[in-house]
Amino acid sequence: MSNEEDYLQEYTLRSWLLTTDHKRVGLLYMASITLFFFVGGAAATVMRLELMTPKGDVLGSPDAYNRLFTMHGVIMIFFFLVPSIPAVLGNFLLPLMIGARDLAFPKLNLLSWYVYMTGGLIGIWILLFGGVDTGWTFYTPFSTMFSNTMVVTAALAVFITGFSSILTGLNFIVTVHTMRAPGMTWFRLPLFVWSHYATSLVMVLGTPVLAITVMLVALERLFHIGIFDPKLGGDPILFQHLFWFYSHPAVYIMVLPGMAVISEIVPCFSRRPIFGYRFIAGSSMAIAIFGFLVWGHHMFVSGQSMYAGMVFSIISFLVAIPSAIKVFNWTTTMYKGAVWLDTPMLYALGFIGLFTIGGLTGLMLASLGVDVHVHDTYFVVAHFHYIMVGGAVMAYLGGIHFWWPKMTGRMYPEIWGKLSALIVFVGFNLTFFPQFILGYLGMPRRYYEYSPEFQVLNVMSTAGASILAVGYVMPLVYLLLSLRQPAYAGPNPWGATGLEWQTDSPPPVHNFHDMPVVTAEPYDYSPEAFQEEHDHAVSHASR
Amino acid sequence: MPQFDDVHQQAYSSTLGMWLFLVTEVMFFGGLIAAYTVYRARWPEEFAAASRHLLWPVGFVNTIVLLGSSLAMALAVRAAHLGRDRETVRWLVATMVLGTAFLGIKATEYYIDYRENLIPGASFRVPAEGHGEAGAGHGGETAASLDPGHFQMFFVLYFFMTGLHAFHMIVGITLVGIFAYLVRTKWFSGHGGTQVEVIGLYWHFVDVVWVFLYPLLYLIDIRP
């Protein structure tokens, strides 16, 4: 079929490490991000083992526990959740989806991977030689005056990794503006692209503020300049303002790309055009904008003024509107659709369920009074894990399954895929739902030992974590095994619309044999044709 | 450039990319300016008193030098678009010379501050009024009545902000030098119009940052 080589043809290490092909850079990211995911996951597993009993008996010291949960947070946030979907799926798919040969700045794209790896390896180095005990938030004055761990090195790792995120965001925005194929108007862009555009804006506007903040922390630690130290005239609350100005929007860096994936999967597996295309596109932008206005809800008990608290509370409620718009549009798309319960769709349904629970508990936390009660308890831990792990990780896994045939040309075994989706969903809820109750009953977060009456719920949570771990390892195994098959998935195993499905699987080096011209609206699915398409898809899967 | 269809797409992409990069730079400096705003609003007396120890005429000369370098850069961009390579190189070199002059003046100023123990840290001492004459008859506050921590905070922010700006200047001068060499050796396809314009955007940005820093730091409390 093809007289041009596909992008996987070359095998040498050199061809990978010097590639400027956005698809290969995406796969480089996938390999390294998978590594960090399992390192961060291992840390979580040890923490859950420690918390199985009320006494500290696994790690031996509270210090070790502090270092462990800090590294879990730092690795998962900065080296997994923030880059996961944009750097892997976004890099791979964005140019394909808009009909471009590559991103606007391919060398910059490769550079961003090297920058990411530099930061990541420093992170691993910290983990091996000392650790950090501040929590991933690096709160001053503890981080600058009292902690005797590798805070400066951690700040450096976060600073460096931030640049990779800035470069990726910048590259995406320019690509969407300048590289669209003829006929690919803004309102014909796939929603995946819209979400990534919004995410990129947050990356470009927020990350530099984090960079300057961690730089200030490092300087304060090294030279005691006093910018956050009250003894020297500084103010630790300033740190919280600067930190959360990035780190709240960062939540949307993690979850908006997840929504991007769901917006592609749901119409495809419901065989219906997505309901309210413009509302979903607009809500992505609205979330990106509102995300910058709500950082103060992390600081309700920090001593900021009551009026500031009220304003931040109200704006935080407003973010629920664009989020709910998306959930309603996805469910409406499914309504009267012919829903295929294939693996990506199971993950997508899991996403919608978990994201809804996470979002609703977010409303509770946005309420001033409730937040004061559950502040720094496991309720908060459960809430953000529902949003970020239940949201971003479910979507990431769903997306990997959805586009795996496109990336590799191979089909994975459908039965194993479905099983993994089920195990992840069950394991996730068993892990984190008890934590809502624990937090509501008053168990504080970051504690190494706890009162014995919390033990039953903690044991449930630990049991859930072990199930979850199985669910996460399974895809790693069967997806890698699927690479041993020949590439037979065909260009479009799901009968999906979108430009990326109109080229070979795996795609040729320059993406398309002939430059596509877009003449139709996106998500042009017809409910009538679903049955034969599904049969077609199944026949591909079983080949 | 195999990913682009034509030079217009390339020019549009490069320019937009640089503009976006400058947006990130605005946010980068923005964090510091936010910190400055908060502390200045909270301790106006200390900040005004500390600011009087900066040499505003030196800052003024530096502003002129920097604006001159921006003019040279603008002329370089114009020459590059007109395809006059030799003229482009000449203006780029002029930009570098003026930029270096700025850094030289800045370094001298830092040295004076160092002599007066204004570098934050263990050796920092709140200076007696007298660097300027503005201290007297001005609410009557003396150095003794001002909080030394807040006083030092001004200099923390001053050195951090101007230091970060100077770092951007060093990067800029290096890049302009490289571009001058590339234009001279006709390395760019065409005359490098787009490329010089993109580096020019960066240079003008660094200039604009100074235009904000100068009044924020030097002119808080200057009176005729």
PDB file of C-alpha atoms in Angstrom, chain A residues 361-534:
ATOM      1  CA  THR A 361     -16.389  16.714  46.185  1.00  0.00           C
ATOM      2  CA  GLY A 362     -14.498  19.653  44.710  1.00  0.00           C
ATOM      3  CA  LEU A 363     -17.622  21.720  45.223  1.00  0.00           C
ATOM      4  CA  MET A 364     -17.628  20.679  48.865  1.00  0.00           C
ATOM      5  CA  LEU A 365     -14.031  21.799  49.213  1.00  0.00           C
ATOM      6  CA  ALA A 366     -14.765  25.072  47.448  1.00  0.00           C
ATOM      7  CA  SER A 367     -17.274  25.876  50.197  1.00  0.00           C
ATOM      8  CA  LEU A 368     -15.433  27.851  52.828  1.00  0.00           C
ATOM      9  CA  GLY A 369     -17.000  26.239  55.877  1.00  0.00           C
ATOM     10  CA  VAL A 370     -16.656  22.643  54.738  1.00  0.00           C
ATOM     11  CA  ASP A 371     -13.100  23.253  53.673  1.00  0.00           C
ATOM     12  CA  VAL A 372     -12.125  24.481  57.104  1.00  0.00           C
ATOM     13  CA  HIS A 373     -13.457  21.207  58.523  1.00  0.00           C
ATOM     14  CA  VAL A 374     -11.728  18.846  56.095  1.00  0.00           C
ATOM     15  CA  HIS A 375      -8.650  20.930  55.351  1.00  0.00           C
ATOM     16  CA  ASP A 376      -5.457  18.832  55.215  1.00  0.00           C
ATOM     17  CA  THR A 377      -7.358  15.619  55.817  1.00  0.00           C
ATOM     18  CA  TYR A 378      -7.663  12.548  53.671  1.00  0.00           C
ATOM     19  CA  PHE A 379     -10.813  14.043  52.179  1.00  0.00           C
ATOM     20  CA  VAL A 380      -8.608  16.365  50.163  1.00  0.00           C
ATOM     21  CA  VAL A 381      -6.287  13.510  49.262  1.00  0.00           C
ATOM     22  CA  ALA A 382      -9.226  11.473  47.990  1.00  0.00           C
ATOM     23  CA  HIS A 383     -10.644  14.443  46.083  1.00  0.00           C
ATOM     24  CA  PHE A 384      -7.534  15.230  44.115  1.00  0.00           C
ATOM     25  CA  HIS A 385      -6.791  11.584  43.449  1.00  0.00           C
ATOM     26  CA  TYR A 386     -10.286  11.199  42.001  1.00  0.00           C
ATOM     27  CA  ILE A 387      -9.667  14.182  39.723  1.00  0.00           C
ATOM     28  CA  MET A 388      -6.071  13.574  38.784  1.00  0.00           C
ATOM     29  CA  VAL A 389      -5.684   9.820  38.951  1.00  0.00           C
ATOM     30  CA  GLY A 390      -9.299   8.944  38.261  1.00  0.00           C
ATOM     31  CA  GLY A 391      -9.400  11.607  35.587  1.00  0.00           C
ATOM     32  CA  ALA A 392      -6.004  11.925  33.981  1.00  0.00           C
ATOM     33  CA  VAL A 393      -4.803   8.338  34.353  1.00  0.00           C
ATOM     34  CA  MET A 394      -8.072   6.738  33.199  1.00  0.00           C
ATOM     35  CA  ALA A 395      -8.073   9.033  30.172  1.00  0.00           C
ATOM     36  CA  TYR A 396      -4.399   8.346  29.512  1.00  0.00           C
ATOM     37  CA  LEU A 397      -4.965   4.591  29.550  1.00  0.00           C
ATOM     38  CA  GLY A 398      -8.122   4.955  27.445  1.00  0.00           C
ATOM     39  CA  GLY A 399      -6.215   7.070  24.952  1.00  0.00           C
ATOM     40  CA  ILE A 400      -3.308   4.649  24.791  1.00  0.00           C
ATOM     41  CA  HIS A 401      -5.717   1.807  23.975  1.00  0.00           C
ATOM     42  CA  PHE A 402      -7.676   3.920  21.491  1.00  0.00           C
ATOM     43  CA  TRP A 403      -4.622   5.042  19.494  1.00  0.00           C
ATOM     44  CA  TRP A 404      -2.414   1.996  20.092  1.00  0.00           C
ATOM     45  CA  PRO A 405      -3.322   0.541  16.676  1.00  0.00           C
ATOM     46  CA  LYS A 406      -2.504   3.884  15.087  1.00  0.00           C
ATOM     47  CA  MET A 407       0.818   4.218  16.884  1.00  0.00           C
ATOM     48  CA  THR A 408       2.054   0.693  16.356  1.00  0.00           C
ATOM     49  CA  GLY A 409      -0.173  -0.930  13.759  1.00  0.00           C
ATOM     50  CA  ARG A 410      -0.963  -3.687  16.290  1.00  0.00           C
ATOM     51  CA  MET A 411      -4.208  -4.639  17.987  1.00  0.00           C
ATOM     52  CA  TYR A 412      -4.092  -5.560  21.649  1.00  0.00           C
ATOM     53  CA  PRO A 413      -6.158  -8.488  22.983  1.00  0.00           C
ATOM     54  CA  GLU A 414      -9.565  -6.965  23.608  1.00  0.00           C
ATOM     55  CA  ILE A 415     -10.510  -9.290  26.453  1.00  0.00           C
ATOM     56  CA  TRP A 416      -7.412  -8.374  28.462  1.00  0.00           C
ATOM     57  CA  GLY A 417      -8.047  -4.723  27.758  1.00  0.00           C
ATOM     58  CA  LYS A 418     -11.575  -4.887  29.106  1.00  0.00           C
ATOM     59  CA  LEU A 419     -10.416  -6.805  32.154  1.00  0.00           C
ATOM     60  CA  SER A 420      -7.750  -4.231  32.951  1.00  0.00           C
ATOM     61  CA  ALA A 421     -10.263  -1.380  32.662  1.00  0.00           C
ATOM     62  CA  LEU A 422     -12.546  -3.186  35.082  1.00  0.00           C
ATOM     63  CA  ILE A 423      -9.779  -3.972  37.578  1.00  0.00           C
ATOM     64  CA  VAL A 424      -8.492  -0.399  37.513  1.00  0.00           C
ATOM     65  CA  PHE A 425     -11.974   0.965  38.131  1.00  0.00           C
ATOM     66  CA  VAL A 426     -12.706  -1.357  41.036  1.00  0.00           C
ATOM     67  CA  GLY A 427      -9.248  -1.006  42.533  1.00  0.00           C
ATOM     68  CA  PHE A 428      -9.366   2.744  42.251  1.00  0.00           C
ATOM     69  CA  ASN A 429     -12.665   3.114  44.050  1.00  0.00           C
ATOM     70  CA  LEU A 430     -11.660   0.693  46.775  1.00  0.00           C
ATOM     71  CA  THR A 431      -8.449   2.655  47.293  1.00  0.00           C
ATOM     72  CA  PHE A 432      -9.762   6.162  47.371  1.00  0.00           C
ATOM     73  CA  PHE A 433     -13.401   6.082  48.402  1.00  0.00           C
ATOM     74  CA  PRO A 434     -12.555   5.020  51.982  1.00  0.00           C
ATOM     75  CA  GLN A 435     -10.245   8.025  52.113  1.00  0.00           C
ATOM     76  CA  PHE A 436     -13.215  10.365  51.722  1.00  0.00           C
ATOM     77  CA  ILE A 437     -14.700   8.828  54.838  1.00  0.00           C
ATOM     78  CA  LEU A 438     -11.362   8.844  56.662  1.00  0.00           C
ATOM     79  CA  GLY A 439     -10.926  12.508  55.925  1.00  0.00           C
ATOM     80  CA  TYR A 440     -14.451  13.361  56.893  1.00  0.00           C
ATOM     81  CA  LEU A 441     -13.916  11.554  60.180  1.00  0.00           C
ATOM     82  CA  GLY A 442     -10.790  13.600  60.717  1.00  0.00           C
ATOM     83  CA  MET A 443      -7.726  11.617  59.738  1.00  0.00           C
ATOM     84  CA  PRO A 444      -5.091  14.183  58.721  1.00  0.00           C
ATOM     85  CA  ARG A 445      -3.019  13.772  55.589  1.00  0.00           C
ATOM     86  CA  ARG A 446       0.789  13.334  55.653  1.00  0.00           C
ATOM     87  CA  TYR A 447       0.592  11.388  58.963  1.00  0.00           C
ATOM     88  CA  TYR A 448       2.791   8.401  59.549  1.00  0.00           C
ATOM     89  CA  GLU A 449       0.830   6.972  62.471  1.00  0.00           C
ATOM     90  CA  TYR A 450      -2.866   7.334  63.171  1.00  0.00           C
ATOM     91  CA  SER A 451      -5.519   6.469  65.723  1.00  0.00           C
ATOM     92  CA  PRO A 452      -6.533   2.799  65.710  1.00  0.00           C
ATOM     93  CA  GLU A 453     -10.197   3.555  64.949  1.00  0.00           C
ATOM     94  CA  PHE A 454      -9.204   4.476  61.378  1.00  0.00           C
ATOM     95  CA  GLN A 455      -7.588   1.143  60.690  1.00  0.00           C
ATOM     96  CA  VAL A 456     -10.450  -0.680  58.950  1.00  0.00           C
ATOM     97  CA  LEU A 457     -10.815   1.993  56.300  1.00  0.00           C
ATOM     98  CA  ASN A 458      -7.055   2.166  55.851  1.00  0.00           C
ATOM     99  CA  VAL A 459      -6.859  -1.571  55.311  1.00  0.00           C
ATOM    100  CA  MET A 460      -9.579  -1.289  52.665  1.00  0.00           C
ATOM    101  CA  SER A 461      -7.609   1.446  50.988  1.00  0.00           C
ATOM    102  CA  THR A 462      -4.414  -0.590  50.988  1.00  0.00           C
ATOM    103  CA  ALA A 463      -6.256  -3.613  49.613  1.00  0.00           C
ATOM    104  CA  GLY A 464      -7.629  -1.409  46.842  1.00  0.00           C
ATOM    105  CA  ALA A 465      -4.132  -0.152  46.065  1.00  0.00           C
ATOM    106  CA  SER A 466      -2.892  -3.664  45.470  1.00  0.00           C
ATOM    107  CA  ILE A 467      -5.777  -4.332  43.077  1.00  0.00           C
ATOM    108  CA  LEU A 468      -5.048  -1.042  41.355  1.00  0.00           C
ATOM    109  CA  ALA A 469      -1.409  -2.022  40.960  1.00  0.00           C
ATOM    110  CA  VAL A 470      -2.444  -5.215  39.155  1.00  0.00           C
ATOM    111  CA  GLY A 471      -4.672  -3.150  36.884  1.00  0.00           C
ATOM    112  CA  TYR A 472      -1.803  -0.849  35.998  1.00  0.00           C
ATOM    113  CA  VAL A 473       0.731  -3.585  35.314  1.00  0.00           C
ATOM    114  CA  MET A 474      -1.599  -5.574  33.020  1.00  0.00           C
ATOM    115  CA  PRO A 475      -1.673  -3.091  30.106  1.00  0.00           C
ATOM    116  CA  LEU A 476       2.101  -2.782  30.287  1.00  0.00           C
ATOM    117  CA  VAL A 477       2.372  -6.523  29.714  1.00  0.00           C
ATOM    118  CA  TYR A 478      -0.228  -7.166  27.015  1.00  0.00           C
ATOM    119  CA  LEU A 479       0.511  -3.981  25.070  1.00  0.00           C
ATOM    120  CA  LEU A 480       4.205  -4.838  24.906  1.00  0.00           C
ATOM    121  CA  LEU A 481       3.384  -8.443  23.962  1.00  0.00           C
ATOM    122  CA  SER A 482       1.166  -7.179  21.141  1.00  0.00           C
ATOM    123  CA  LEU A 483       4.280  -5.723  19.522  1.00  0.00           C
ATOM    124  CA  ARG A 484       5.341  -9.261  18.619  1.00  0.00           C
ATOM    125  CA  GLN A 485       2.493  -9.533  16.163  1.00  0.00           C
ATOM    126  CA  PRO A 486       2.818  -8.189  12.645  1.00  0.00           C
ATOM    127  CA  ALA A 487       1.269  -4.750  11.988  1.00  0.00           C
ATOM    128  CA  TYR A 488      -2.187  -5.687  10.749  1.00  0.00           C
ATOM    129  CA  ALA A 489      -4.455  -3.290  12.587  1.00  0.00           C
ATOM    130  CA  GLY A 490      -5.275  -1.406   9.403  1.00  0.00           C
ATOM    131  CA  PRO A 491      -5.589   2.330   9.067  1.00  0.00           C
ATOM    132  CA  ASN A 492      -8.893   2.659  10.889  1.00  0.00           C
ATOM    133  CA  PRO A 493      -9.869  -0.266  13.136  1.00  0.00           C
ATOM    134  CA  TRP A 494     -12.560   1.677  15.000  1.00  0.00           C
ATOM    135  CA  GLY A 495     -14.233   3.198  11.961  1.00  0.00           C
ATOM    136  CA  ALA A 496     -13.420   6.572  13.432  1.00  0.00           C
ATOM    137  CA  THR A 497     -13.479   9.966  11.784  1.00  0.00           C
ATOM    138  CA  GLY A 498     -10.581  12.379  12.055  1.00  0.00           C
ATOM    139  CA  LEU A 499      -7.555  12.903   9.867  1.00  0.00           C
ATOM    140  CA  GLU A 500      -5.276  10.687  11.923  1.00  0.00           C
ATOM    141  CA  TRP A 501      -7.312   7.651  10.862  1.00  0.00           C
ATOM    142  CA  GLN A 502      -6.944   8.471   7.168  1.00  0.00           C
ATOM    143  CA  THR A 503      -3.286   7.575   7.004  1.00  0.00           C
ATOM    144  CA  ASP A 504      -1.510   4.253   7.424  1.00  0.00           C
ATOM    145  CA  SER A 505      -0.975   2.556  10.793  1.00  0.00           C
ATOM    146  CA  PRO A 506       1.767   3.185  11.755  1.00  0.00           C
ATOM    147  CA  PRO A 507       1.880   6.465   9.845  1.00  0.00           C
ATOM    148  CA  PRO A 508       4.575   7.239   7.280  1.00  0.00           C
ATOM    149  CA  VAL A 509       7.412   9.577   8.240  1.00  0.00           C
ATOM    150  CA  HIS A 510       5.706  12.690   6.953  1.00  0.00           C
ATOM    151  CA  ASN A 511       2.297  11.594   8.173  1.00  0.00           C
ATOM    152  CA  PHE A 512       0.305  11.665   4.916  1.00  0.00           C
ATOM    153  CA  HIS A 513       1.051  10.449   1.401  1.00  0.00           C
ATOM    154  CA  ASP A 514      -0.954  13.347  -0.012  1.00  0.00           C
ATOM    155  CA  MET A 515      -1.730  16.417   2.005  1.00  0.00           C
ATOM    156  CA  PRO A 516      -5.318  16.118   3.185  1.00  0.00           C
ATOM    157  CA  VAL A 517      -7.953  18.722   2.377  1.00  0.00           C
ATOM    158  CA  VAL A 518     -10.735  18.935   4.936  1.00  0.00           C
ATOM    159  CA  THR A 519     -14.240  19.307   3.564  1.00  0.00           C
ATOM    160  CA  ALA A 520     -16.437  17.866   6.326  1.00  0.00           C
ATOM    161  CA  GLU A 521     -17.374  18.785   9.874  1.00  0.00           C
ATOM    162  CA  PRO A 522     -15.683  16.807  12.658  1.00  0.00           C
ATOM    163  CA  TYR A 523     -17.326  13.746  14.297  1.00  0.00           C
ATOM    164  CA  ASP A 524     -19.323  12.841  11.231  1.00  0.00           C
ATOM    165  CA  TYR A 525     -20.512   9.537  12.688  1.00  0.00           C
ATOM    166  CA  SER A 526     -23.701   7.977  11.417  1.00  0.00           C
ATOM    167  CA  PRO A 527     -25.718   5.784  13.761  1.00  0.00           C
ATOM    168  CA  GLU A 528     -27.079   3.694  10.850  1.00  0.00           C
ATOM    169  CA  ALA A 529     -23.748   2.281   9.764  1.00  0.00           C
ATOM    170  CA  PHE A 530     -22.669   1.216  13.197  1.00  0.00           C
ATOM    171  CA  GLN A 531     -23.317  -2.511  13.025  1.00  0.00           C
ATOM    172  CA  GLU A 532     -21.251  -3.308   9.990  1.00  0.00           C
ATOM    173  CA  GLU A 533     -18.517  -1.013  11.235  1.00  0.00           C
ATOM    174  CA  HIS A 534     -18.394  -2.811  14.523  1.00  0.00           C
TER     175      HIS A 534
END
